[in-house]
PDB file of C-alpha atoms in Angstrom:
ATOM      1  CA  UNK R   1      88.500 128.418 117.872  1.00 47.00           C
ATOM      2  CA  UNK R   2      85.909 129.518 114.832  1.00 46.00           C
ATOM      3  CA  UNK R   3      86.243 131.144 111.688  1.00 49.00           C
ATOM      4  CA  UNK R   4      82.896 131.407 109.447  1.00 51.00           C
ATOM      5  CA  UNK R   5      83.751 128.015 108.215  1.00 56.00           C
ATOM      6  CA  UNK R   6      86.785 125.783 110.694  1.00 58.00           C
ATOM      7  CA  UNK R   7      86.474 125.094 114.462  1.00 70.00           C
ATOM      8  CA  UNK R   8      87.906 122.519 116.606  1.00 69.00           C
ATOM      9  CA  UNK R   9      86.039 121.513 119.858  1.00 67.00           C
ATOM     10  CA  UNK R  10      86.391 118.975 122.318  1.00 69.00           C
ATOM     11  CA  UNK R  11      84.243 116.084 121.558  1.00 59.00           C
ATOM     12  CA  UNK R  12      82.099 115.886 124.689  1.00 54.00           C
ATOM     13  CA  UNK R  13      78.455 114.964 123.384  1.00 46.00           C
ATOM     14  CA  UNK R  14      77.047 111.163 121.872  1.00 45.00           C
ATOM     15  CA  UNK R  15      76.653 113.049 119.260  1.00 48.00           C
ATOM     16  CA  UNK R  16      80.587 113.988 118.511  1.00 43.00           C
ATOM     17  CA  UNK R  17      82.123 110.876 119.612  1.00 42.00           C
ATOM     18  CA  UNK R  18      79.402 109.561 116.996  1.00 48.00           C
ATOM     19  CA  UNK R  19      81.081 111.719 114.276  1.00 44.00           C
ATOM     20  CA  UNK R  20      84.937 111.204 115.392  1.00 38.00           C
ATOM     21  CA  UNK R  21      84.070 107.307 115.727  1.00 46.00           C
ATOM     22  CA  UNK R  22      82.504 107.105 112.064  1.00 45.00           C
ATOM     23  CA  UNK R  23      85.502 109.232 110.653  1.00 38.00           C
ATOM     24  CA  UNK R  24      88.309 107.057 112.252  1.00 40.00           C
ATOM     25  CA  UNK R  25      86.192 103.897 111.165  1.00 47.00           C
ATOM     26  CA  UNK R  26      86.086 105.054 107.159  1.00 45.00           C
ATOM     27  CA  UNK R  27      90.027 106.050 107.418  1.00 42.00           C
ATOM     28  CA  UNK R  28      90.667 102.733 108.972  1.00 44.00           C
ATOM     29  CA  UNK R  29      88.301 100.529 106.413  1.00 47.00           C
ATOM     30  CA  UNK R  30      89.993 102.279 103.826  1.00 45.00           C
ATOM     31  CA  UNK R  31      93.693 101.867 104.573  1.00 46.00           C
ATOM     32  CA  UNK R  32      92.990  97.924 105.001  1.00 50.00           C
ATOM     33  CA  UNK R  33      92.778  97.716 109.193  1.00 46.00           C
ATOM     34  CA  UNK R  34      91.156  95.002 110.574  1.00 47.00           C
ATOM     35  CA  UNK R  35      89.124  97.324 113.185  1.00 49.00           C
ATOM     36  CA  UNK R  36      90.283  99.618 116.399  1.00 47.00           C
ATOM     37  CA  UNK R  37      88.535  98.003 119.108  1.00 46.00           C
ATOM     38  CA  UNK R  38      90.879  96.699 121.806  1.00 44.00           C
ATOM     39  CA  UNK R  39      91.309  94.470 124.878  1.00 40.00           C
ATOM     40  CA  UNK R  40      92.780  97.050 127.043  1.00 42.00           C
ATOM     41  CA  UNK R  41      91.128  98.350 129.893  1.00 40.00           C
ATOM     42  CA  UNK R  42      91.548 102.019 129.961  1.00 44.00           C
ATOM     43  CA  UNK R  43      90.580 105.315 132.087  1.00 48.00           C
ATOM     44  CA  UNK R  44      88.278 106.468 129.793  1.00 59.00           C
ATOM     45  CA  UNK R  45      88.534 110.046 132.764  1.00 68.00           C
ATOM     46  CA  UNK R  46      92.382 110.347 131.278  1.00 81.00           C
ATOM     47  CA  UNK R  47      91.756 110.783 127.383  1.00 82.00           C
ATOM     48  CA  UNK R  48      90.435 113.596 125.654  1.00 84.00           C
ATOM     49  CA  UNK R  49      89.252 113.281 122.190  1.00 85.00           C
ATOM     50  CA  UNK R  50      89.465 116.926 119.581  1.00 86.00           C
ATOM     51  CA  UNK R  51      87.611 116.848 116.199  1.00 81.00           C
ATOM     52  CA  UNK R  52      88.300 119.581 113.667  1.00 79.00           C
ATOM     53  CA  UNK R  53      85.379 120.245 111.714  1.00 74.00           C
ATOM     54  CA  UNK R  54      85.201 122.343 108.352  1.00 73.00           C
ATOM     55  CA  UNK R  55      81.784 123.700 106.923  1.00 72.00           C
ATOM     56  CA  UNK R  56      80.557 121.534 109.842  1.00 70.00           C
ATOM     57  CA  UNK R  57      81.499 118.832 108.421  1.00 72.00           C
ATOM     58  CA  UNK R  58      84.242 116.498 110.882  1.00 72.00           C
ATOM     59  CA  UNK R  59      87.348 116.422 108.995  1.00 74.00           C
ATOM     60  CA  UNK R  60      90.065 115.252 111.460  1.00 78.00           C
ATOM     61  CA  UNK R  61      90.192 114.093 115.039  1.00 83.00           C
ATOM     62  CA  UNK R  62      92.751 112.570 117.620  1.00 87.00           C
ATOM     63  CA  UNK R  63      92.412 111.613 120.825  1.00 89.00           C
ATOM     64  CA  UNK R  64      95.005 111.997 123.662  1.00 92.00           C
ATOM     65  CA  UNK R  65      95.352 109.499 126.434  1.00 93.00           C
ATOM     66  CA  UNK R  66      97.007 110.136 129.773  1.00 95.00           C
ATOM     67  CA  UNK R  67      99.346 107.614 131.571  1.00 96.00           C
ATOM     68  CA  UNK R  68      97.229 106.371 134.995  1.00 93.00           C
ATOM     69  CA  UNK R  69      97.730 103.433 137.010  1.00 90.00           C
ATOM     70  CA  UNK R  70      95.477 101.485 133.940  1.00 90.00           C
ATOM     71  CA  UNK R  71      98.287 102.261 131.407  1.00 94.00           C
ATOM     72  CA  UNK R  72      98.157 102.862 127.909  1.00 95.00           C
ATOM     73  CA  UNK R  73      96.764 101.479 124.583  1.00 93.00           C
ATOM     74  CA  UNK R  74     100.878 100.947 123.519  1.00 95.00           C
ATOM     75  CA  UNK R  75     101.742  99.165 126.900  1.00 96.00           C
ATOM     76  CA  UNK R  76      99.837  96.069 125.177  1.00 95.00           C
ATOM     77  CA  UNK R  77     102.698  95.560 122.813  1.00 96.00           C
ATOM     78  CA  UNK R  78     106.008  98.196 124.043  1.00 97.00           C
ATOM     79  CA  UNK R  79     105.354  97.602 128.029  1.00 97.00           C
ATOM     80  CA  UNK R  80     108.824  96.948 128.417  1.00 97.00           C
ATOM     81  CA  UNK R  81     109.787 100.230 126.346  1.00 98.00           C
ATOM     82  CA  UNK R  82     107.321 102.736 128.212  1.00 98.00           C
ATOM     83  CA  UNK R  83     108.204 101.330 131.732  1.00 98.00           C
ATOM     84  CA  UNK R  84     111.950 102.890 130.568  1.00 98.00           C
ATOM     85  CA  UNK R  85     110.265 106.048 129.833  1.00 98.00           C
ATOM     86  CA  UNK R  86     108.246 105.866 133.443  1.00 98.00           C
ATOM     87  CA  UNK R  87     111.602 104.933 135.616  1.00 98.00           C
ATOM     88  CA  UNK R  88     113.196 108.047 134.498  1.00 97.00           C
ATOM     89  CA  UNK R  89     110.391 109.925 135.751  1.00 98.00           C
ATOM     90  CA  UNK R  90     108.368 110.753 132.282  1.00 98.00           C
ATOM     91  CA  UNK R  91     104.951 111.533 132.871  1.00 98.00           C
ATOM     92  CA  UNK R  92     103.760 110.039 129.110  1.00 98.00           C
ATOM     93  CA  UNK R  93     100.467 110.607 127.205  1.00 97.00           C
ATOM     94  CA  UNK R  94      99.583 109.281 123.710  1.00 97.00           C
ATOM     95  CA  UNK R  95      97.912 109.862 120.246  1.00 93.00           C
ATOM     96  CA  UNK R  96      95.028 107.367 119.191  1.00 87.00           C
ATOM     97  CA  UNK R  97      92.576 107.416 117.138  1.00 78.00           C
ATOM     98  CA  UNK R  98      94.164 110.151 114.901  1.00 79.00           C
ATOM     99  CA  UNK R  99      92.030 110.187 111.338  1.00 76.00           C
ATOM    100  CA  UNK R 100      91.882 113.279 108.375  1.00 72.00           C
ATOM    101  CA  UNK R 101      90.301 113.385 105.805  1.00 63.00           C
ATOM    102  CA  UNK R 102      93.022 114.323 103.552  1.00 56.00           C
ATOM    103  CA  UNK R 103      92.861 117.793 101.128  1.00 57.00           C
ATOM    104  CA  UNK R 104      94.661 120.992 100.382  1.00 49.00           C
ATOM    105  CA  UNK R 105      93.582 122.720 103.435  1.00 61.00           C
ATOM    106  CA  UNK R 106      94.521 119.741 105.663  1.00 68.00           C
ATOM    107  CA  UNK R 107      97.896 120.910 107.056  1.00 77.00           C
ATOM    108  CA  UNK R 108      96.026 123.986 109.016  1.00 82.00           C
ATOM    109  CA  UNK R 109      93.575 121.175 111.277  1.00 80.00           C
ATOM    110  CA  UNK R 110      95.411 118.575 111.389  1.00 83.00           C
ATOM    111  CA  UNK R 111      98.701 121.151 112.909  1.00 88.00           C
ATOM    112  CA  UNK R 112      95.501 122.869 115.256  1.00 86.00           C
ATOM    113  CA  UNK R 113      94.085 119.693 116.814  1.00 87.00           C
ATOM    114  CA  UNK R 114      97.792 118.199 117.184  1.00 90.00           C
ATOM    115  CA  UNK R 115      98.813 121.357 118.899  1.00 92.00           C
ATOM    116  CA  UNK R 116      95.657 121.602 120.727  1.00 90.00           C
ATOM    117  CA  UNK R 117      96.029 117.653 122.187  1.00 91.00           C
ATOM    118  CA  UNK R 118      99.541 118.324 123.225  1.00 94.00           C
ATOM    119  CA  UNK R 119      98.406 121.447 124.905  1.00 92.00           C
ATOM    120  CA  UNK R 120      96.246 119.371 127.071  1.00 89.00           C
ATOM    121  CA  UNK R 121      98.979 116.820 127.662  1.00 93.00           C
ATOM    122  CA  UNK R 122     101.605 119.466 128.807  1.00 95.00           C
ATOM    123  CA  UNK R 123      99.384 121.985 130.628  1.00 93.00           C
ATOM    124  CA  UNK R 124      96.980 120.343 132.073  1.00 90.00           C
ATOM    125  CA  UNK R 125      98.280 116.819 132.813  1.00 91.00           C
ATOM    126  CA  UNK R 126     101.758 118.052 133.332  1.00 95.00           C
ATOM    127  CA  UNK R 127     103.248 115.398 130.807  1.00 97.00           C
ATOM    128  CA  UNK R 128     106.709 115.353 129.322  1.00 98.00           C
ATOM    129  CA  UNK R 129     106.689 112.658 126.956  1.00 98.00           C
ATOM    130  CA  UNK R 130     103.947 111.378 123.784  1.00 98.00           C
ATOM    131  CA  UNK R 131     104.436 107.820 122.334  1.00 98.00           C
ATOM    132  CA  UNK R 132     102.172 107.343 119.021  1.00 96.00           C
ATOM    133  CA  UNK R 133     102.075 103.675 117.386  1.00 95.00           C
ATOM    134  CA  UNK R 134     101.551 104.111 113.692  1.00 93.00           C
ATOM    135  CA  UNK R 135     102.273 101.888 110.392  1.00 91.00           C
ATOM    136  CA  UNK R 136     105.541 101.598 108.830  1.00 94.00           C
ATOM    137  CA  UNK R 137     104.075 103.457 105.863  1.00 91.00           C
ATOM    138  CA  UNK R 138     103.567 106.338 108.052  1.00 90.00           C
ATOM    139  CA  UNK R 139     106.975 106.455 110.403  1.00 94.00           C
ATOM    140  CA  UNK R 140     108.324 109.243 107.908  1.00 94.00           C
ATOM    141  CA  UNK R 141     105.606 111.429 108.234  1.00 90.00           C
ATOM    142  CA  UNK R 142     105.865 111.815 112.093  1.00 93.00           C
ATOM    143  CA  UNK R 143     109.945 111.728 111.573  1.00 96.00           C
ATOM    144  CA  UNK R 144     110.047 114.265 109.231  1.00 94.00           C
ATOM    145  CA  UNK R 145     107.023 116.526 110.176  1.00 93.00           C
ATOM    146  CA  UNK R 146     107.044 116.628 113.471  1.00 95.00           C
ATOM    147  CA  UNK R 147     110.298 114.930 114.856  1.00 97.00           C
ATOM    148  CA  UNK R 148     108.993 111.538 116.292  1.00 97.00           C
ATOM    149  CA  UNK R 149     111.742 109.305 116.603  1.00 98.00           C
ATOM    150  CA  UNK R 150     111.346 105.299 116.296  1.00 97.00           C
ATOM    151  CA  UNK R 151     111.333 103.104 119.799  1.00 97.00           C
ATOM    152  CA  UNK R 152     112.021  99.596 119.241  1.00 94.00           C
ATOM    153  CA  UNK R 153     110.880  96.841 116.532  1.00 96.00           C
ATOM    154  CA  UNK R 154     107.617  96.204 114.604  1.00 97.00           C
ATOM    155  CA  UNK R 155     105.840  94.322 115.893  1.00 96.00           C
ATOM    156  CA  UNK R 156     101.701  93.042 115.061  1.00 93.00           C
ATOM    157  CA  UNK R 157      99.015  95.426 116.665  1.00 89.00           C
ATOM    158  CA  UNK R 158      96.168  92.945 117.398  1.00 88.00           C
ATOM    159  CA  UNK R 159      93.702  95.699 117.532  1.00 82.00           C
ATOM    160  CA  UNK R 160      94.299  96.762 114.189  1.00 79.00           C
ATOM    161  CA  UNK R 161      95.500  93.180 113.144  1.00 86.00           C
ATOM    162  CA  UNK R 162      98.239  95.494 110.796  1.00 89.00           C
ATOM    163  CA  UNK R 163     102.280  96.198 112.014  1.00 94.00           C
ATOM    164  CA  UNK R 164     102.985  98.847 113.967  1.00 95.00           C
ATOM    165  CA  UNK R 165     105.866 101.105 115.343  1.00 97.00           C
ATOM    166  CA  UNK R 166     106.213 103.094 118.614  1.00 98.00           C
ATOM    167  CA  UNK R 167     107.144 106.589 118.122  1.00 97.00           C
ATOM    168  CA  UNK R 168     108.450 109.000 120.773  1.00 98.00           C
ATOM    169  CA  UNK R 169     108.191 112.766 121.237  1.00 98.00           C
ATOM    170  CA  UNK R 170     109.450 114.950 124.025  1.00 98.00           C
ATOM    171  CA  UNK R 171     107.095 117.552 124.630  1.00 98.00           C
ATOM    172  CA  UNK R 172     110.000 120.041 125.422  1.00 98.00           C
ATOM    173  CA  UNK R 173     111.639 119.135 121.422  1.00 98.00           C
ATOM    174  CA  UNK R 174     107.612 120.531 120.889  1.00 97.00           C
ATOM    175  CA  UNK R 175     107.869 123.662 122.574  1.00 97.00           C
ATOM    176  CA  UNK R 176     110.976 124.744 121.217  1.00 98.00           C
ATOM    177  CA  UNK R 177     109.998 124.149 117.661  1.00 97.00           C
ATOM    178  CA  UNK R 178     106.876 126.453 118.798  1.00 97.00           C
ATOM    179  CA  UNK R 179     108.328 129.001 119.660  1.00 97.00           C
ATOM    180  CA  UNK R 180     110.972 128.631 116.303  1.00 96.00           C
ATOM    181  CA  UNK R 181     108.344 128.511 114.134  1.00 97.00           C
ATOM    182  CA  UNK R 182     104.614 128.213 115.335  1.00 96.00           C
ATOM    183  CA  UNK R 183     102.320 130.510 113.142  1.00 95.00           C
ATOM    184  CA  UNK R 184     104.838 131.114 110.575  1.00 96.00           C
ATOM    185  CA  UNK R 185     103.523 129.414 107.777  1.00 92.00           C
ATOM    186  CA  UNK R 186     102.985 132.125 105.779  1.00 92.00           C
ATOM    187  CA  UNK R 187     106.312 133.753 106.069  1.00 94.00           C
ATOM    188  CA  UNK R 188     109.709 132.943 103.889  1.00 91.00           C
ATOM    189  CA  UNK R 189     110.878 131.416 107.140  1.00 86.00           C
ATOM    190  CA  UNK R 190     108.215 128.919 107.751  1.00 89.00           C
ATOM    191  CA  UNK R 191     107.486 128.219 104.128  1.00 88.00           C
ATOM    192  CA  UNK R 192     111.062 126.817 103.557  1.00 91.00           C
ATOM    193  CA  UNK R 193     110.582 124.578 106.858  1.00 92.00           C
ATOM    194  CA  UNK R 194     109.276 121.319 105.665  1.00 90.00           C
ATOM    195  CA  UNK R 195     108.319 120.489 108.971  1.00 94.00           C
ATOM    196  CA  UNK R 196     104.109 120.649 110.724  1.00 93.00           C
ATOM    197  CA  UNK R 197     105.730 123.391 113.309  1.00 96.00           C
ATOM    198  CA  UNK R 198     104.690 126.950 111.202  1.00 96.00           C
ATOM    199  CA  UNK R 199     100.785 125.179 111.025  1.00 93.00           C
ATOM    200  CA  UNK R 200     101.211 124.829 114.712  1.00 94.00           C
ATOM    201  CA  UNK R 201      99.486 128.180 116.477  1.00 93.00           C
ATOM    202  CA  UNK R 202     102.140 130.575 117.649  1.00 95.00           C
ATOM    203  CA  UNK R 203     103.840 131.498 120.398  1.00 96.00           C
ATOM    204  CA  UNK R 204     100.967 134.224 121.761  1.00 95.00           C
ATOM    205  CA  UNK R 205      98.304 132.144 120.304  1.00 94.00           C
ATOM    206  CA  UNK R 206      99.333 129.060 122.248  1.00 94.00           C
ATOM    207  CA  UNK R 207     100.086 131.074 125.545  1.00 94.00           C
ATOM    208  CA  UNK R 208      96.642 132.458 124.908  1.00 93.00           C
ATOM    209  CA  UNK R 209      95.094 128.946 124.920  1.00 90.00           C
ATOM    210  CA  UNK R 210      97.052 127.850 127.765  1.00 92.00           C
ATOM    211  CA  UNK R 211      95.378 130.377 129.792  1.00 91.00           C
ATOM    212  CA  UNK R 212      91.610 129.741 128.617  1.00 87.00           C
ATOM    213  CA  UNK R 213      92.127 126.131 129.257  1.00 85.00           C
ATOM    214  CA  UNK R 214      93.883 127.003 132.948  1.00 86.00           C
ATOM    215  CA  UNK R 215      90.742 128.975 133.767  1.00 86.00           C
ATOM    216  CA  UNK R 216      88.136 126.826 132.221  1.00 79.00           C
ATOM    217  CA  UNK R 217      89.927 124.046 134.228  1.00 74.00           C
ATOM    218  CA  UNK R 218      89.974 125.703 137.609  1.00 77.00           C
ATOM    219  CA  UNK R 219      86.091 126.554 136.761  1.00 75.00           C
ATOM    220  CA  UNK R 220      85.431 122.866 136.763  1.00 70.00           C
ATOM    221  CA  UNK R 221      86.731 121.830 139.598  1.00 70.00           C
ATOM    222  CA  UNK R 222      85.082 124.194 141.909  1.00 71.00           C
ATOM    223  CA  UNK R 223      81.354 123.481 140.465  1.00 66.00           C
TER     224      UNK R 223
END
């Protein structure tokens, strides 16, 4: 997804988990954290990391991790939480690792890689559910832009030595708000929703993605 100046790719070269690791480690040095390495053991096969990139430049990136028999970065501190989540059959994913760099034409990439992740979550990895820990100075942001809902109390993430909150999204709330307002941001109806949702790609342009990714999928797995 190119225009003569914005792309987002999957970061599958030393070279672009170079450029998404030194962008994560500036936003994190600058808000205060400690540092994002972590003790966890993870399946590095079950997370996918997206970088937006303007003027070739790497402006944003996020990484989505898939629940596997390893578990997840958030099961180090809200076990007891996401095991709920599991018994009633959720098949969860999660956000990591998600860093912009902040400007007037943010909104667009940051909505396009967070789409894009979720796409991967839901249509390739068949997952319902997408937990997110993030600092109390950010919970209203994901509340009120995108509909994340609080799980439980803070508590201290040792990887970022900072508090943190679990967040949960149903990836069916997503879809819905889609197909209500993806790719509207430029109309009256999306401009007076305060929400991410009109940034998000629209209805067409997601089923359109869907379908590239489906076949670009099935390519891989018979090579």
């Amino acid at each position: 997804m190119n225009d003569d100046s914005y792309g987002i790719r999957l970061t599958d070269t030393a070279e672009g988990r170079n450029s998404a690791s030194m962008l994560v480690k500036r936003m994190y040095a600058r808000r205060g954290y400690a540092g994002t390495g972590t003790r966890h053991v993870l399946d590095e096969s079950n997370r996918v990391t997206l970088t937006a990139t303007d003027r070739g430049d790497v402006v944003g990136t996020v990484t989505i991790g898939i629940d596997s028999e390893r578990g997840l970065m958030a099961d180090e501190l809200f076990k007891d939480i996401l095991d709920e989540h599991r018994a009633r059959g959720a098949r969860l994913c999660e956000c990591t690792k998600l860093a912009f760099d902040l400007s007037e034409r943010s909104r667009i990439p940051l909505a396009n890689v967070f789409h894009l992740a979720l796409i991967y979550a839901r249509d390739l990895y068949d997952c319902t559910d997408v937990v997110i820990e993030i600092n109390p100075r950010h919970r209203r942001f994901y509340e009120r832009m995108l509909g994340f809902r609080q799980q439980g109390e803070l508590k201290i993430n040792p990887r970022v030595n900072a508090p943190a909150y679990l967040m949960h999204l149903t990836l069916e709330y997503v879809g819905e708000q889609v197909e209500r307002y993806g790719g509207t941001f430029d109309s009256p109806a999306g401009s007076a929703e305060r929400s991410l949702y009109p940034y998000f790609f629209s209805p067409r342009e997601e089923r359109g993605i869907i379908n590239r990714l489906l076949r670009m999928d099935e390519q891989n797995a018979s090579r």
